[in-house]
Amino acid sequence: GVYDIAVLGSGPAGLTAGLYGARAGLSVLVLGSETGLLSETPRLDNFPSFVSDQGGQGWIQLTKQQAASFGASFAPPGLLVSSLNQHKPKKEDENPHFVL
């Protein structure tokens, strides 16, 4: 499909961008891995309004759920970005591929 916004990265900034874009009524695709420093953080004490012992992985899941509730889409793990001149997904060598 065609998206209004493609967000590159699924860390705090990327997830927040996806959330706000979707909340504004735009079609959003968030591209990024499920791993990173935040996902490995066992405890978060410096995120406003996040009181939980779920750590970084818990924050990621809650933020993804919130963004998805407004219509944001998330690319499957392993999706590759190959070009900046077209706007359609394609398959190449049986690996998921997305062309921006």
Short mmCIF file of N, CA and C in Angstrom, two decimals:
data_model
loop_
_atom_site.label_atom_id
_atom_site.label_comp_id
_atom_site.label_asym_id
_atom_site.label_seq_id
_atom_site.Cartn_x
_atom_site.Cartn_y
_atom_site.Cartn_z
N GLY A 1 0.81 -1.19 0.00
CA GLY A 1 0.00 0.00 0.00
C GLY A 1 0.85 1.25 0.00
N VAL A 2 0.21 2.34 -0.12
CA VAL A 2 0.87 3.64 -0.08
C VAL A 2 0.58 4.27 1.28
N TYR A 3 1.59 4.82 1.89
CA TYR A 3 1.46 5.45 3.21
C TYR A 3 1.78 6.94 3.11
N ASP A 4 1.12 7.73 3.94
CA ASP A 4 1.43 9.15 4.02
C ASP A 4 2.80 9.37 4.66
N ILE A 5 3.11 8.55 5.67
CA ILE A 5 4.36 8.69 6.42
C ILE A 5 5.00 7.33 6.59
N ALA A 6 6.29 7.24 6.32
CA ALA A 6 7.09 6.06 6.67
C ALA A 6 8.07 6.51 7.75
N VAL A 7 7.96 5.93 8.92
CA VAL A 7 8.83 6.28 10.04
C VAL A 7 9.96 5.26 10.08
N LEU A 8 11.18 5.74 9.99
CA LEU A 8 12.34 4.86 10.03
C LEU A 8 12.88 4.81 11.45
N GLY A 9 12.64 3.70 12.13
CA GLY A 9 13.08 3.52 13.50
C GLY A 9 11.90 3.28 14.42
N SER A 10 12.07 2.33 15.33
CA SER A 10 10.98 2.01 16.24
C SER A 10 11.41 2.16 17.70
N GLY A 11 12.31 3.12 17.93
CA GLY A 11 12.67 3.48 19.29
C GLY A 11 11.66 4.50 19.80
N PRO A 12 11.96 5.17 20.91
CA PRO A 12 11.02 6.14 21.48
C PRO A 12 10.59 7.23 20.49
N ALA A 13 11.53 7.79 19.73
CA ALA A 13 11.17 8.86 18.78
C ALA A 13 10.33 8.31 17.64
N GLY A 14 10.71 7.16 17.09
CA GLY A 14 9.96 6.57 15.98
C GLY A 14 8.55 6.17 16.37
N LEU A 15 8.42 5.52 17.52
CA LEU A 15 7.08 5.12 17.98
C LEU A 15 6.21 6.34 18.26
N THR A 16 6.81 7.37 18.84
CA THR A 16 6.05 8.59 19.12
C THR A 16 5.63 9.27 17.81
N ALA A 17 6.53 9.31 16.83
CA ALA A 17 6.18 9.88 15.52
C ALA A 17 5.04 9.09 14.88
N GLY A 18 5.12 7.77 14.95
CA GLY A 18 4.05 6.94 14.41
C GLY A 18 2.73 7.18 15.11
N LEU A 19 2.77 7.31 16.41
CA LEU A 19 1.57 7.57 17.20
C LEU A 19 0.94 8.90 16.81
N TYR A 20 1.74 9.96 16.77
CA TYR A 20 1.19 11.28 16.45
C TYR A 20 0.72 11.38 15.00
N GLY A 21 1.44 10.75 14.08
CA GLY A 21 1.00 10.76 12.68
C GLY A 21 -0.34 10.06 12.52
N ALA A 22 -0.47 8.89 13.13
CA ALA A 22 -1.72 8.13 13.03
C ALA A 22 -2.85 8.87 13.74
N ARG A 23 -2.54 9.48 14.86
CA ARG A 23 -3.55 10.24 15.60
C ARG A 23 -4.05 11.42 14.79
N ALA A 24 -3.20 11.95 13.91
CA ALA A 24 -3.59 13.08 13.05
C ALA A 24 -4.37 12.61 11.83
N GLY A 25 -4.60 11.31 11.72
CA GLY A 25 -5.40 10.80 10.62
C GLY A 25 -4.60 10.42 9.38
N LEU A 26 -3.28 10.38 9.50
CA LEU A 26 -2.44 10.00 8.37
C LEU A 26 -2.18 8.49 8.40
N SER A 27 -1.97 7.91 7.22
CA SER A 27 -1.59 6.49 7.19
C SER A 27 -0.09 6.40 7.45
N VAL A 28 0.27 5.56 8.41
CA VAL A 28 1.65 5.51 8.90
C VAL A 28 2.17 4.08 8.86
N LEU A 29 3.40 3.92 8.39
CA LEU A 29 4.11 2.65 8.48
C LEU A 29 5.38 2.89 9.28
N VAL A 30 5.54 2.16 10.37
CA VAL A 30 6.75 2.26 11.20
C VAL A 30 7.66 1.09 10.84
N LEU A 31 8.89 1.41 10.44
CA LEU A 31 9.88 0.39 10.09
C LEU A 31 10.97 0.39 11.14
N GLY A 32 11.27 -0.74 11.71
CA GLY A 32 12.32 -0.82 12.70
C GLY A 32 12.37 -2.19 13.33
N SER A 33 13.43 -2.45 14.06
CA SER A 33 13.58 -3.75 14.70
C SER A 33 12.91 -3.73 16.07
N GLU A 34 12.72 -4.90 16.62
CA GLU A 34 12.13 -5.04 17.95
C GLU A 34 13.20 -4.98 19.03
N THR A 35 14.45 -4.85 18.63
CA THR A 35 15.53 -4.85 19.61
C THR A 35 16.16 -3.48 19.68
N GLY A 36 16.91 -3.27 20.71
CA GLY A 36 17.58 -2.00 20.91
C GLY A 36 17.82 -1.80 22.39
N LEU A 37 18.48 -0.74 22.71
CA LEU A 37 18.83 -0.48 24.10
C LEU A 37 17.60 -0.38 24.99
N LEU A 38 16.56 0.30 24.53
CA LEU A 38 15.36 0.44 25.36
C LEU A 38 14.71 -0.91 25.64
N SER A 39 14.68 -1.80 24.66
CA SER A 39 14.04 -3.10 24.86
C SER A 39 14.80 -3.95 25.87
N GLU A 40 16.07 -3.64 26.09
CA GLU A 40 16.89 -4.39 27.04
C GLU A 40 16.93 -3.74 28.42
N THR A 41 16.27 -2.61 28.58
CA THR A 41 16.29 -1.88 29.85
C THR A 41 15.29 -2.51 30.82
N PRO A 42 15.76 -3.03 31.95
CA PRO A 42 14.86 -3.73 32.86
C PRO A 42 13.94 -2.81 33.66
N ARG A 43 14.34 -1.55 33.80
CA ARG A 43 13.54 -0.63 34.62
C ARG A 43 13.61 0.77 34.04
N LEU A 44 12.44 1.43 33.93
CA LEU A 44 12.39 2.81 33.44
C LEU A 44 11.91 3.71 34.58
N ASP A 45 12.74 4.65 34.94
CA ASP A 45 12.36 5.60 35.98
C ASP A 45 12.24 7.01 35.44
N ASN A 46 12.63 7.24 34.19
CA ASN A 46 12.69 8.61 33.68
C ASN A 46 11.72 8.89 32.54
N PHE A 47 10.69 8.06 32.36
CA PHE A 47 9.66 8.33 31.37
C PHE A 47 8.44 8.86 32.11
N PRO A 48 8.02 10.10 31.84
CA PRO A 48 6.87 10.66 32.53
C PRO A 48 5.63 9.79 32.37
N SER A 49 4.91 9.62 33.43
CA SER A 49 3.63 8.90 33.48
C SER A 49 3.75 7.40 33.26
N PHE A 50 4.93 6.86 33.15
CA PHE A 50 5.10 5.42 32.97
C PHE A 50 5.54 4.83 34.30
N VAL A 51 4.60 4.26 35.02
CA VAL A 51 4.88 3.64 36.30
C VAL A 51 4.63 2.15 36.14
N SER A 52 5.70 1.39 35.99
CA SER A 52 5.55 -0.03 35.75
C SER A 52 6.87 -0.73 35.99
N ASP A 53 6.79 -1.98 36.36
CA ASP A 53 8.01 -2.76 36.51
C ASP A 53 8.29 -3.58 35.24
N GLN A 54 7.60 -3.24 34.14
CA GLN A 54 7.79 -3.96 32.88
C GLN A 54 9.04 -3.49 32.13
N GLY A 55 9.63 -2.41 32.53
CA GLY A 55 10.84 -1.92 31.89
C GLY A 55 10.61 -1.42 30.48
N GLY A 56 11.70 -1.36 29.72
CA GLY A 56 11.64 -0.82 28.37
C GLY A 56 10.75 -1.60 27.43
N GLN A 57 10.78 -2.92 27.52
CA GLN A 57 9.94 -3.74 26.64
C GLN A 57 8.46 -3.46 26.90
N GLY A 58 8.09 -3.25 28.15
CA GLY A 58 6.70 -2.90 28.47
C GLY A 58 6.30 -1.57 27.87
N TRP A 59 7.19 -0.58 27.94
CA TRP A 59 6.89 0.73 27.36
C TRP A 59 6.72 0.60 25.85
N ILE A 60 7.61 -0.15 25.20
CA ILE A 60 7.53 -0.33 23.75
C ILE A 60 6.19 -0.94 23.38
N GLN A 61 5.78 -2.00 24.05
CA GLN A 61 4.53 -2.68 23.72
C GLN A 61 3.32 -1.76 23.94
N LEU A 62 3.31 -1.03 25.05
CA LEU A 62 2.19 -0.11 25.31
C LEU A 62 2.12 1.00 24.26
N THR A 63 3.27 1.53 23.86
CA THR A 63 3.28 2.60 22.87
C THR A 63 2.87 2.08 21.50
N LYS A 64 3.31 0.87 21.14
CA LYS A 64 2.89 0.26 19.88
C LYS A 64 1.37 0.03 19.88
N GLN A 65 0.83 -0.45 20.99
CA GLN A 65 -0.62 -0.66 21.09
C GLN A 65 -1.37 0.65 20.92
N GLN A 66 -0.86 1.70 21.56
CA GLN A 66 -1.52 3.00 21.46
C GLN A 66 -1.47 3.52 20.02
N ALA A 67 -0.31 3.42 19.37
CA ALA A 67 -0.19 3.87 17.98
C ALA A 67 -1.10 3.04 17.07
N ALA A 68 -1.13 1.74 17.28
CA ALA A 68 -1.99 0.87 16.47
C ALA A 68 -3.46 1.19 16.67
N SER A 69 -3.83 1.62 17.88
CA SER A 69 -5.23 1.96 18.13
C SER A 69 -5.69 3.15 17.29
N PHE A 70 -4.74 3.97 16.83
CA PHE A 70 -5.05 5.10 15.96
C PHE A 70 -4.84 4.75 14.48
N GLY A 71 -4.41 3.51 14.21
CA GLY A 71 -4.28 3.06 12.83
C GLY A 71 -2.88 2.92 12.29
N ALA A 72 -1.86 3.13 13.12
CA ALA A 72 -0.48 2.96 12.64
C ALA A 72 -0.23 1.49 12.29
N SER A 73 0.56 1.27 11.25
CA SER A 73 0.96 -0.08 10.84
C SER A 73 2.43 -0.27 11.16
N PHE A 74 2.80 -1.51 11.40
CA PHE A 74 4.19 -1.83 11.72
C PHE A 74 4.70 -2.86 10.72
N ALA A 75 5.84 -2.56 10.12
CA ALA A 75 6.44 -3.46 9.13
C ALA A 75 6.88 -4.74 9.82
N PRO A 76 6.82 -5.86 9.12
CA PRO A 76 7.28 -7.11 9.72
C PRO A 76 8.78 -7.07 9.98
N PRO A 77 9.24 -7.80 10.99
CA PRO A 77 10.68 -7.84 11.27
C PRO A 77 11.45 -8.30 10.04
N GLY A 78 12.61 -7.72 9.82
CA GLY A 78 13.45 -8.11 8.71
C GLY A 78 13.15 -7.40 7.41
N LEU A 79 12.19 -6.49 7.42
CA LEU A 79 11.87 -5.76 6.20
C LEU A 79 13.03 -4.83 5.85
N LEU A 80 13.39 -4.78 4.59
CA LEU A 80 14.52 -3.97 4.15
C LEU A 80 14.05 -2.78 3.32
N VAL A 81 14.72 -1.67 3.47
CA VAL A 81 14.44 -0.49 2.64
C VAL A 81 15.52 -0.42 1.59
N SER A 82 15.12 -0.37 0.31
CA SER A 82 16.13 -0.45 -0.74
C SER A 82 16.23 0.76 -1.65
N SER A 83 15.21 1.57 -1.74
CA SER A 83 15.23 2.63 -2.73
C SER A 83 14.39 3.80 -2.26
N LEU A 84 14.68 4.95 -2.78
CA LEU A 84 13.91 6.13 -2.41
C LEU A 84 13.16 6.71 -3.60
N ASN A 85 12.83 5.87 -4.60
CA ASN A 85 12.22 6.44 -5.79
C ASN A 85 10.88 5.81 -6.18
N GLN A 86 10.35 4.87 -5.44
CA GLN A 86 9.05 4.27 -5.74
C GLN A 86 8.24 4.17 -4.46
N HIS A 87 6.96 3.82 -4.60
CA HIS A 87 6.09 3.76 -3.43
C HIS A 87 5.28 2.47 -3.38
N LYS A 88 5.91 1.32 -3.47
CA LYS A 88 5.14 0.08 -3.38
C LYS A 88 5.99 -1.03 -2.79
N PRO A 89 5.37 -1.92 -2.01
CA PRO A 89 6.12 -3.06 -1.48
C PRO A 89 6.41 -4.07 -2.59
N LYS A 90 7.47 -4.78 -2.46
CA LYS A 90 7.76 -5.84 -3.42
C LYS A 90 8.53 -6.95 -2.72
N LYS A 91 8.62 -8.09 -3.37
CA LYS A 91 9.41 -9.20 -2.84
C LYS A 91 10.61 -9.40 -3.75
N GLU A 92 11.72 -9.66 -3.13
CA GLU A 92 12.95 -9.90 -3.86
C GLU A 92 13.67 -11.04 -3.17
N ASP A 93 13.96 -12.10 -3.87
CA ASP A 93 14.66 -13.25 -3.30
C ASP A 93 13.96 -13.80 -2.06
N GLU A 94 12.64 -13.79 -2.07
CA GLU A 94 11.83 -14.34 -0.98
C GLU A 94 11.99 -13.59 0.34
N ASN A 95 12.66 -12.46 0.35
CA ASN A 95 12.78 -11.65 1.56
C ASN A 95 11.84 -10.47 1.47
N PRO A 96 11.11 -10.16 2.55
CA PRO A 96 10.25 -8.97 2.50
C PRO A 96 11.08 -7.74 2.18
N HIS A 97 10.53 -6.87 1.38
CA HIS A 97 11.27 -5.70 0.91
C HIS A 97 10.28 -4.54 0.79
N PHE A 98 10.68 -3.36 1.12
CA PHE A 98 9.81 -2.20 0.97
C PHE A 98 10.57 -1.13 0.23
N VAL A 99 9.96 -0.58 -0.78
CA VAL A 99 10.59 0.48 -1.57
C VAL A 99 9.94 1.80 -1.19
N LEU A 100 10.74 2.75 -0.75
CA LEU A 100 10.22 4.07 -0.39
C LEU A 100 10.33 5.00 -1.56
#
